[in-house]
Short mmCIF file of C-alpha atoms and ligand atoms in Angstrom, two decimals:
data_model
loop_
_atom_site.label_atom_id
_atom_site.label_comp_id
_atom_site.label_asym_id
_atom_site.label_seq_id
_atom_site.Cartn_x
_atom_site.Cartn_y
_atom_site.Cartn_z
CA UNK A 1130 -38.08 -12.96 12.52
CA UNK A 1131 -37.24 -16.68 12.69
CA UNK A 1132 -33.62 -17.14 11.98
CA UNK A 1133 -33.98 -21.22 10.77
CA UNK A 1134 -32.96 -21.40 7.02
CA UNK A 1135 -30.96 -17.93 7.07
CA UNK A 1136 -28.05 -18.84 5.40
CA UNK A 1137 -24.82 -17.09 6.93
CA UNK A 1138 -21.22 -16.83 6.63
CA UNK A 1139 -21.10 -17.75 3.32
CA UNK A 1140 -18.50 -14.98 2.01
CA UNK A 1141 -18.88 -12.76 -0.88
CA UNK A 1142 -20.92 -13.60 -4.34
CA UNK A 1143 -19.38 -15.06 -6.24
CA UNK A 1144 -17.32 -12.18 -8.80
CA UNK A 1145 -18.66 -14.17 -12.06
CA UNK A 1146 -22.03 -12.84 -11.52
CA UNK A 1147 -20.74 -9.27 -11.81
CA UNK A 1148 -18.55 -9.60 -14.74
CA UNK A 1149 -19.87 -7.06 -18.07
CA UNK A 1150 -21.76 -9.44 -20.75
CA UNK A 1151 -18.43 -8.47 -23.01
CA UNK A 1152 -16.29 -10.21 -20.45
CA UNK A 1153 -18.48 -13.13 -19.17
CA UNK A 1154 -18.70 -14.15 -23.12
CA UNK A 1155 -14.83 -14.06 -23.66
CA UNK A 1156 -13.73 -15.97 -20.23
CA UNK A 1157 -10.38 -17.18 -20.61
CA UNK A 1158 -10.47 -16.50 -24.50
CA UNK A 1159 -8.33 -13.43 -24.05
CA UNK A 1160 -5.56 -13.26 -27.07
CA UNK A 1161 -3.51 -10.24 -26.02
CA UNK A 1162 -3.26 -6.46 -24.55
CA UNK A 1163 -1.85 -3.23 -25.40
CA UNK A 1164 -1.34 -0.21 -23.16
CA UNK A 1165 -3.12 2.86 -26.10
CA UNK A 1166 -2.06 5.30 -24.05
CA UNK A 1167 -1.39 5.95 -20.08
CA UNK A 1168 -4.47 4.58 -18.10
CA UNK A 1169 -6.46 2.93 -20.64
CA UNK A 1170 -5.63 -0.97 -21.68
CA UNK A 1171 -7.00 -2.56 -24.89
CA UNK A 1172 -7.79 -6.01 -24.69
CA UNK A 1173 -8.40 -8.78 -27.57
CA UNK A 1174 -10.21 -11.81 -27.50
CA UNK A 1175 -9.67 -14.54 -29.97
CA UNK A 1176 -14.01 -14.39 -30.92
CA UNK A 1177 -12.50 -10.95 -32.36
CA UNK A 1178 -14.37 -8.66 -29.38
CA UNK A 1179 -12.26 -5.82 -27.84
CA UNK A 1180 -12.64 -4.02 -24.74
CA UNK A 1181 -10.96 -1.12 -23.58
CA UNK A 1182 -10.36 -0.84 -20.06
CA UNK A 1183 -10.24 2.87 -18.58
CA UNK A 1184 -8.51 2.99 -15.51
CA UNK A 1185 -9.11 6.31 -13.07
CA UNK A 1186 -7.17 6.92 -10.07
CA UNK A 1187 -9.36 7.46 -6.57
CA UNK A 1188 -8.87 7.23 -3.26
CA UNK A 1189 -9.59 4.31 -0.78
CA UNK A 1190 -12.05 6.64 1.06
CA UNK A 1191 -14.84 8.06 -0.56
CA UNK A 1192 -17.74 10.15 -0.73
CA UNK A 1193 -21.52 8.36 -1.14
CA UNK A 1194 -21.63 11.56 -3.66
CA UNK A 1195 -18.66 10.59 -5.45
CA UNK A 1196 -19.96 6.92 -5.48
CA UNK A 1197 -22.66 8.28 -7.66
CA UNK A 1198 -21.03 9.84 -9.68
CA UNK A 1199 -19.03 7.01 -10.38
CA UNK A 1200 -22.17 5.09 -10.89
CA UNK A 1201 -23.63 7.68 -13.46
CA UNK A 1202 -20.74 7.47 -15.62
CA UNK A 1203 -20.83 3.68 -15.58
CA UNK A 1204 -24.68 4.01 -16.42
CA UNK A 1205 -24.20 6.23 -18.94
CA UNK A 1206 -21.15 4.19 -20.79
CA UNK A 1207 -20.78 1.04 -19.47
CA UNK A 1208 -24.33 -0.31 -19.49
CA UNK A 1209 -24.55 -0.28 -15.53
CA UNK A 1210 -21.24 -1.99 -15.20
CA UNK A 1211 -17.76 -0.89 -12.80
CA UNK A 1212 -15.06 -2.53 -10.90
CA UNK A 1213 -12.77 -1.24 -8.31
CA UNK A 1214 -9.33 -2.51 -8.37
CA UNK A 1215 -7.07 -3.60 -5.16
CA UNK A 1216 -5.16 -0.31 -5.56
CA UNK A 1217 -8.90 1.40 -4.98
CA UNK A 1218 -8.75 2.99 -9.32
CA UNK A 1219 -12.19 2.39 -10.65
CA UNK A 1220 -12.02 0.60 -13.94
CA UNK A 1221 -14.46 1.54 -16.84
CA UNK A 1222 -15.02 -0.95 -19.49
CA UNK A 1223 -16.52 0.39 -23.21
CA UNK A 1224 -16.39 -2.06 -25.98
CA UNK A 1225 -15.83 0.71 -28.75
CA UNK A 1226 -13.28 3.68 -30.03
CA UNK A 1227 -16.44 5.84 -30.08
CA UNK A 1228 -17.23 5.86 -26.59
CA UNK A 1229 -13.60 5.51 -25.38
CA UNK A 1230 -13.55 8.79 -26.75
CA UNK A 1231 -16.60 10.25 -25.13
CA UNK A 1232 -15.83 8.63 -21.52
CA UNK A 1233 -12.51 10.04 -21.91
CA UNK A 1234 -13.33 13.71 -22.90
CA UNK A 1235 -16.34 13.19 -19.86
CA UNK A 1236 -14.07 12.21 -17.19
CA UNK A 1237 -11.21 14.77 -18.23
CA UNK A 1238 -13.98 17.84 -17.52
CA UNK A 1239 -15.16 16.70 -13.62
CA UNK A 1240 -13.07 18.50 -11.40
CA UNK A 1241 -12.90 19.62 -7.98
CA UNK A 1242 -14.12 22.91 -7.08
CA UNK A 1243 -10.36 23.72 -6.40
CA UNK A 1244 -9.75 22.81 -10.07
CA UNK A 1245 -7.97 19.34 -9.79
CA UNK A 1246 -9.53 16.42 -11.55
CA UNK A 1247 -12.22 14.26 -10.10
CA UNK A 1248 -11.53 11.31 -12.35
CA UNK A 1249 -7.49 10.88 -13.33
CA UNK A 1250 -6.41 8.52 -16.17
CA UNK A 1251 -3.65 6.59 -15.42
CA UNK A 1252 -1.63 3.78 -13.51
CA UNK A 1253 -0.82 1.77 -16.76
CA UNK A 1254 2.36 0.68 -17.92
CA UNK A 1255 5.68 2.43 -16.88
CA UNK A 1256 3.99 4.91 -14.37
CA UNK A 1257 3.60 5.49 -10.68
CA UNK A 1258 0.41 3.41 -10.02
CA UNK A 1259 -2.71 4.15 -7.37
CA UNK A 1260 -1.01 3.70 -4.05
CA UNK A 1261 -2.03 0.60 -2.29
CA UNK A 1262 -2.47 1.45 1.43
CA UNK A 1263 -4.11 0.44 4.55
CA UNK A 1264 -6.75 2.17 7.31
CA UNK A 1265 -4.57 4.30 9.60
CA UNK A 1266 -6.06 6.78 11.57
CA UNK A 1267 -9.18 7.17 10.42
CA UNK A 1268 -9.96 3.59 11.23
CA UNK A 1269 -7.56 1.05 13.18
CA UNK A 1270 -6.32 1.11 16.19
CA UNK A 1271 -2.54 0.22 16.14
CA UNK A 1272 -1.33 2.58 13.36
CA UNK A 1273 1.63 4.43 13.93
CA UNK A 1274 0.85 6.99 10.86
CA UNK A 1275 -2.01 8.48 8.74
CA UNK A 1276 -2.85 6.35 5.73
CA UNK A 1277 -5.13 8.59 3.47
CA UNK A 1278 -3.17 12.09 4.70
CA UNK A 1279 -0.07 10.47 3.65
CA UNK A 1280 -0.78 9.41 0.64
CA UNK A 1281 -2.90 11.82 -0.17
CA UNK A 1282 0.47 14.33 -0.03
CA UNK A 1283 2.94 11.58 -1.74
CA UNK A 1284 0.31 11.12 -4.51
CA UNK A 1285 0.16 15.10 -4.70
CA UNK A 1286 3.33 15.34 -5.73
CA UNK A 1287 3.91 12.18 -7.62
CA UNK A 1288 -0.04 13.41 -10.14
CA UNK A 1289 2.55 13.68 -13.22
CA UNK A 1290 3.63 10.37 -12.69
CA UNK A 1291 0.75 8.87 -12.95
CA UNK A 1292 -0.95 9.77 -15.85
CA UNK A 1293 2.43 9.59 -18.24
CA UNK A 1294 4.80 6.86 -18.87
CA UNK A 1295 8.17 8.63 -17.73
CA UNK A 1296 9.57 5.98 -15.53
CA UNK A 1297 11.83 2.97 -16.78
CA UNK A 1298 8.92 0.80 -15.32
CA UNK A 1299 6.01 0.80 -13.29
CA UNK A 1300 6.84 1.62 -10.18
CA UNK A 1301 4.55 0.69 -7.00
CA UNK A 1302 4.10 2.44 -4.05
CA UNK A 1303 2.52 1.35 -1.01
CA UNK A 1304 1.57 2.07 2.58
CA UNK A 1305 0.98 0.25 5.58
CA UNK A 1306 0.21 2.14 9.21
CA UNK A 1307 2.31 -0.55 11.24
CA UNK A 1308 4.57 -3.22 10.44
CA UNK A 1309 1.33 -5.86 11.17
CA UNK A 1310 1.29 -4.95 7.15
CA UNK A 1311 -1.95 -5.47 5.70
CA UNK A 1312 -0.90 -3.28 2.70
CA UNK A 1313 1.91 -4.60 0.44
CA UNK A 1314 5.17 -2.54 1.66
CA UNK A 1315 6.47 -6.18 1.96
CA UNK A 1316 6.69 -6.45 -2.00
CA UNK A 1317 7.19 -3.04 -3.48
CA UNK A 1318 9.33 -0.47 -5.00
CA UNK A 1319 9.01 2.00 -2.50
CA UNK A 1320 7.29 1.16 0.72
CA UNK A 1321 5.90 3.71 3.02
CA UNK A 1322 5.69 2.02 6.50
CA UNK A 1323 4.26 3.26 9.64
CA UNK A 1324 6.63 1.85 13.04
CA UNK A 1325 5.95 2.33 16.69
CA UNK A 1326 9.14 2.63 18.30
CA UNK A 1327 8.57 1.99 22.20
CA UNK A 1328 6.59 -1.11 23.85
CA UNK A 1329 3.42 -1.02 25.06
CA UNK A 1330 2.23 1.06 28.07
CA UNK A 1331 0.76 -1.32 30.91
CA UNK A 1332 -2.43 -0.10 32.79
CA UNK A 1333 -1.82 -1.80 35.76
CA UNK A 1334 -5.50 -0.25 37.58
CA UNK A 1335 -7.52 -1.35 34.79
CA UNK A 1336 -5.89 -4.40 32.84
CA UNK A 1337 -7.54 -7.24 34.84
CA UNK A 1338 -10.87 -5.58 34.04
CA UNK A 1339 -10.72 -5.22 30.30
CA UNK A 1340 -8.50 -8.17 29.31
CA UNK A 1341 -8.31 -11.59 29.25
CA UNK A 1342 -4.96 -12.07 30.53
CA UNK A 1343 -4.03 -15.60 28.98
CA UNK A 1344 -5.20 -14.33 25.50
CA UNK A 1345 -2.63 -11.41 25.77
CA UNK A 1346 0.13 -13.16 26.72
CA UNK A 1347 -0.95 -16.13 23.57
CA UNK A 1348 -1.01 -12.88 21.54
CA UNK A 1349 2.55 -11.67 21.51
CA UNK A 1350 4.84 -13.57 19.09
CA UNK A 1351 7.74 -13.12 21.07
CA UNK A 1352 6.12 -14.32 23.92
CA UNK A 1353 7.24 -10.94 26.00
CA UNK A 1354 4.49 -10.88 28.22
CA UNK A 1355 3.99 -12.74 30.88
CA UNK A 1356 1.17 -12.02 33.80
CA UNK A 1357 2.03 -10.21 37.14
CA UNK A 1358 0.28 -9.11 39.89
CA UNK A 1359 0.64 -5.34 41.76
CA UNK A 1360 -0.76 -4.09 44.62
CA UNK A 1361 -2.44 -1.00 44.23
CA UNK A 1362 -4.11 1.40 46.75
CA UNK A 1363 -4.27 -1.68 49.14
CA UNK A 1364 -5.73 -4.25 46.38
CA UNK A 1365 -3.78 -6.26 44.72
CA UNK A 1366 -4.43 -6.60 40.92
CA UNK A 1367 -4.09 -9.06 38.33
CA UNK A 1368 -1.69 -7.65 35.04
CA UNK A 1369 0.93 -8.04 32.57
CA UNK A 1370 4.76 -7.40 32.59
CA UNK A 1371 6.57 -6.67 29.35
CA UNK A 1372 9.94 -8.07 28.40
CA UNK A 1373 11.15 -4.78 26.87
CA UNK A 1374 14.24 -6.28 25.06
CA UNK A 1375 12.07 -8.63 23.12
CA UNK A 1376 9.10 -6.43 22.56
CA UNK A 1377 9.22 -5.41 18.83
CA UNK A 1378 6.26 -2.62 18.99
CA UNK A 1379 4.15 -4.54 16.73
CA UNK A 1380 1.09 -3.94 18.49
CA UNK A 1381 -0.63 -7.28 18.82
CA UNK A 1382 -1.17 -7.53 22.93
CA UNK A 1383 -3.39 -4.00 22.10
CA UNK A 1384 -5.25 -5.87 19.68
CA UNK A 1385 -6.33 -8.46 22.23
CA UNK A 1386 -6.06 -5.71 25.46
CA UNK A 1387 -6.61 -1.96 25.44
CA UNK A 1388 -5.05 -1.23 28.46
CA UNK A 1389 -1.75 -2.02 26.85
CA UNK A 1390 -1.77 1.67 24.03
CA UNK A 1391 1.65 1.53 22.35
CA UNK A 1392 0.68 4.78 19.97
CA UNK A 1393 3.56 7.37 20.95
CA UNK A 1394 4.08 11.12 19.59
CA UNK A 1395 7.39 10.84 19.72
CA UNK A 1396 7.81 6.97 19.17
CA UNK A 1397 5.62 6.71 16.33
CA UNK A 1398 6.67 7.19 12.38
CA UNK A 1399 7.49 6.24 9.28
CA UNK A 1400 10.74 3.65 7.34
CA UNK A 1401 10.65 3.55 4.09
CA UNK A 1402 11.46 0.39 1.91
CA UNK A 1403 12.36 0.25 -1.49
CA UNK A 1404 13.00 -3.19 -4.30
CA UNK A 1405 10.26 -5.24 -3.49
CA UNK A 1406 8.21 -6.86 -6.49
CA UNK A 1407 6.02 -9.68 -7.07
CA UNK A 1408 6.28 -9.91 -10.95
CA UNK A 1409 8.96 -12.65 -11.85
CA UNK A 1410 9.93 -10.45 -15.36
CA UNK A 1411 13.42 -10.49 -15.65
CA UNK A 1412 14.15 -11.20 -12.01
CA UNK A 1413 12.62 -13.21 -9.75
CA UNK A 1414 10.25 -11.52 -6.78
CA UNK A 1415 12.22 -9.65 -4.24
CA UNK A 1416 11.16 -8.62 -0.74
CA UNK A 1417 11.70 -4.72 -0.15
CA UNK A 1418 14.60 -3.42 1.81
CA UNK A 1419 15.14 -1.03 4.76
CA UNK A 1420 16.70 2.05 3.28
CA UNK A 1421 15.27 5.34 5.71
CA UNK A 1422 14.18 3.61 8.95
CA UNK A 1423 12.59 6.92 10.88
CA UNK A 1424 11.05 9.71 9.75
CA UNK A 1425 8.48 11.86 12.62
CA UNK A 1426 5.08 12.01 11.69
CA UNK A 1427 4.51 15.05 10.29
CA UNK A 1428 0.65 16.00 9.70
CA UNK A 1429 -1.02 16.96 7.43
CA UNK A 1430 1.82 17.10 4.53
CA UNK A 1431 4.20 14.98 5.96
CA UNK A 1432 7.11 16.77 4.04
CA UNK A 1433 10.28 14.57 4.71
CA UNK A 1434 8.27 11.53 3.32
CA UNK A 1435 6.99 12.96 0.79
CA UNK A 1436 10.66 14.52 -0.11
CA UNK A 1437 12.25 11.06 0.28
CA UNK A 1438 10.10 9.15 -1.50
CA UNK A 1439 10.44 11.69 -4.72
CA UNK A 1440 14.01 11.70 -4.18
CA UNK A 1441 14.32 8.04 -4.69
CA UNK A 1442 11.62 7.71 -7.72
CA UNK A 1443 13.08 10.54 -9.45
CA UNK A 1444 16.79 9.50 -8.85
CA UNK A 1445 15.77 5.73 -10.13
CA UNK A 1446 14.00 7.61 -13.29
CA UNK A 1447 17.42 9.18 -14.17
CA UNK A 1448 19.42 5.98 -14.04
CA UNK A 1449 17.88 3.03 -14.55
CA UNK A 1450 17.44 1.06 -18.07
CA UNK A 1451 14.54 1.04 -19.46
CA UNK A 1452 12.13 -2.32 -18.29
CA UNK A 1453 14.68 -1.72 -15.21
CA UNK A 1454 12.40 -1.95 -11.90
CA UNK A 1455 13.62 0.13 -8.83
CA UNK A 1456 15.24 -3.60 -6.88
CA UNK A 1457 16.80 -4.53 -9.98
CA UNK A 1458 18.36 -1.13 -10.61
CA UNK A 1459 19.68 -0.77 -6.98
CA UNK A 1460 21.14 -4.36 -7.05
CA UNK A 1461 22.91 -4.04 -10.82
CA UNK A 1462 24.65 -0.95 -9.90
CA UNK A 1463 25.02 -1.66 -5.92
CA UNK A 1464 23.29 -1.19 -3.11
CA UNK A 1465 26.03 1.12 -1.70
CA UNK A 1466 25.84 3.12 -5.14
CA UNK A 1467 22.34 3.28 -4.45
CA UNK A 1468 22.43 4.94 -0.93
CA UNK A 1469 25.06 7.67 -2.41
CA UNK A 1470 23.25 8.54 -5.61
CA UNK A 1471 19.77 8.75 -3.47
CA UNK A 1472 21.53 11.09 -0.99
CA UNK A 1473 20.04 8.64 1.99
CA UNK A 1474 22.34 8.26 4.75
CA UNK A 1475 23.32 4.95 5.78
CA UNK A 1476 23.08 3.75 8.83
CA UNK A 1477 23.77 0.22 10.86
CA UNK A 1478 19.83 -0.24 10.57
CA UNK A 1479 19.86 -0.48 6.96
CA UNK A 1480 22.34 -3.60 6.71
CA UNK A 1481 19.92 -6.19 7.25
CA UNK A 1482 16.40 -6.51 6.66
CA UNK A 1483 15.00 -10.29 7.27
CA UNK A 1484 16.19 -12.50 9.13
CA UNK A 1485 18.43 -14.77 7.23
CA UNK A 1486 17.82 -13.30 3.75
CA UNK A 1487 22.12 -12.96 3.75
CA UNK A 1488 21.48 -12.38 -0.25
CA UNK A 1489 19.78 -9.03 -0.06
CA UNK A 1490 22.18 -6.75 1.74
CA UNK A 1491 25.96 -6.94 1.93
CA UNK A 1492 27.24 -8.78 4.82
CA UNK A 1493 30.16 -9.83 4.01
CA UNK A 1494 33.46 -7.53 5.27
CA UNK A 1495 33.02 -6.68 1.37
CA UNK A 1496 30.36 -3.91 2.12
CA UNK A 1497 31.57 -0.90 1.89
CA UNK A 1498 30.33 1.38 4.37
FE1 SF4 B 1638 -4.25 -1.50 11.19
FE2 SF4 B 1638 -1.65 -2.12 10.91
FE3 SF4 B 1638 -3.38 -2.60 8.95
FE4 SF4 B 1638 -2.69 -0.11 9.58
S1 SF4 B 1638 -1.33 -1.72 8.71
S2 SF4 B 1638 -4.77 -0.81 9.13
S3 SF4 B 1638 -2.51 -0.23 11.79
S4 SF4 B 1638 -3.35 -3.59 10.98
FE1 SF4 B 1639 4.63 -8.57 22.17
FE2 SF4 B 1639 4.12 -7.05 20.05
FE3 SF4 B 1639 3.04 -6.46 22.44
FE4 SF4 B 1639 5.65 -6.13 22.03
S1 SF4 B 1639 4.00 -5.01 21.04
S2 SF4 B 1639 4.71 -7.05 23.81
S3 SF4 B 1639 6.12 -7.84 20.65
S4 SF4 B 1639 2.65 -8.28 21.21
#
């Protein structure tokens, strides 16, 4: 077919064209909101319409099965109407008590054939919300970890949290399969982050023919590569050399090359990061902070993340005041407090965690370990 007048590259629709009638008549006339109960939000508009949002935990992968389902329940109570949310829960919208009630009492009787529910309530208010995480294995090619697996066990063992308001606060969790970060372990209470831990491995025989060398070495932010040549079986070949002592395993020259695989058994793993936030309630945004900086990858369960990460939720839940969120509880009672009451051993890594943020950690001779 002709391609003249195809219009292209024009990025998504626009969202207003998928918002519920309810919605696209109240725009911006929204009075206030109430949690009713854990995973479903009541909202008020000042023309005197309500809408109850119903949020249901799910993961970022799914079934086309499970997609309609998903779209049979929003047929059947939301007039045709769904949203997914950036921490992949599907939102339900009804606009009355009566059929709050029925999608409720619907969703709570899908299950698995192993007996656990299809369709969770929760995330609201002072819970463990949906984590937030990235592609890992199943897709991209620098992680260090799993992303699904590993949350998939976390989220296992966090379920109570998540439909109940236990916690002093919301807490969220995310994941990211290497420190490139497109998930938000950057900003949240306890981050889950995949590291490589050794630079990348050169292919000298095959480099030249599967990379543009000039790219690679624009690629690295540290500007550790530089190009070399080798002789090999008589020929001599164009390729890179790696400045080891700058290289900080991030994984961008295998972005741009893939003769330069930096994905390691024994290299590869998991830090976890705890404090971040991006709400400005009661303190401002924080970034989150090195507390556990290698665990081995450990499929399919991944047990020492999975303990960690309870530890630390579980020992915040205990102590903190309520409204309290996990950074503001570790800096009111001390970061140092924090490491002994968590049971996490402290190590020299854990002092500092961006450059020139001097306020997060101690640095001062006044810290105590
Ligand atoms: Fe890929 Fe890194 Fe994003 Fe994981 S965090 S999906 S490895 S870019
Ligand atoms: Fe540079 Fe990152 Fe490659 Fe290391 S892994 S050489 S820092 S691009």
């Amino acid at each position: 077919k002709p391609m003249e007048n195809r219009i292209t590259d024009i990025g998504p629709p626009h969202y207003a064209q998928f918002f519920p009638p309810v919605i696209k008549k109240n725009y911006g006339k929204w009075k206030s909101h109430e949690i009713v109960q854990p995973g479903v939000i009541k909202y008020t508009s000042e023309t005197g319409d309500v809408v109850y949002a119903v949020r249901v935990g799910c993961a970022r992968l799914i079934t086309t099965d499970l997609v309609r389902e998903v779209c049979e329940i929003a047929d059947k109570y939301c007039d045709g109407y769904v949203r997914w949310t950036t921490r992949n829960n599907i939102e339900f919208h009804v606009t009355d008590e009566e059929k709050l009630r029925a999608l409720l009492d619907d969703l709570k009787g899908r299950k698995f054939p192993n007996g656990s529910y299809k369709f969770p309530v929760g995330g609201t208010g002072a819970s463990v919300t949906n984590i937030v995480h990235t592609q890992g294995w199943v897709h991209c090619h620098t992680p260090a970890i799993d992303a699904s697996g590993v949350v998939k066990a976390v989220m296992d063992e966090l379920f109570d949290y998540f439909g109940s308001h236990k916690l002093p606060a919301q807490v969220r969790i995310a994941l990211a399969c290497c420190l490139n970060m497109c998930g938000a372990v950057h900003c949240s209470d306890i981050a889950i982050l995949g590291i490589h831990r050794k630079p990348p491995l050169v292919e000298d025989d095959r480099l030249e023919h599967v990379c543009e060398i000039p790219l690679v070495v624009a690629a690295c932010p540290l500007g550790a590569i530089k190009p070399a040549t080798v002789e090999i079986e008589g020929k001599k070949k164009k390729t890179v050399r790696v400045n080891v002592d700058r290289c900080m395993f991030c994984g961008n020259c295998y972005t741009m090359c893939p003769a330069m695989p930096l994905a390691d058994g024994e290299g590869d793993g998991i830090a976890i990061l705890v404090g971040g936030k991006i709400s400005n309630r009661i303190s401002p945004p924080k970034f989150s902070k090195l507390v556990i900086p290698y665990i081995p990858n450990e499929p399919p369960r991944w047990p020492t993340t999975v303990k960690w990460v309870k530890k630390i939720l579980e020992t915040y839940a205990q102590h903190a005041r309520k409204y309290e969120r996990l950074g503001e509880w570790a800096e009111r009672i001390g970061w140092e407090r924090f490491f002994e009451l968590c049971e996490i051993p402290f190590t020299e890594k854990s002092i500092d965690d961006y450059r020139l943020a001097y306020d997060t950690y101690r640095t001062s001779l006044h810290f105590k370990f």
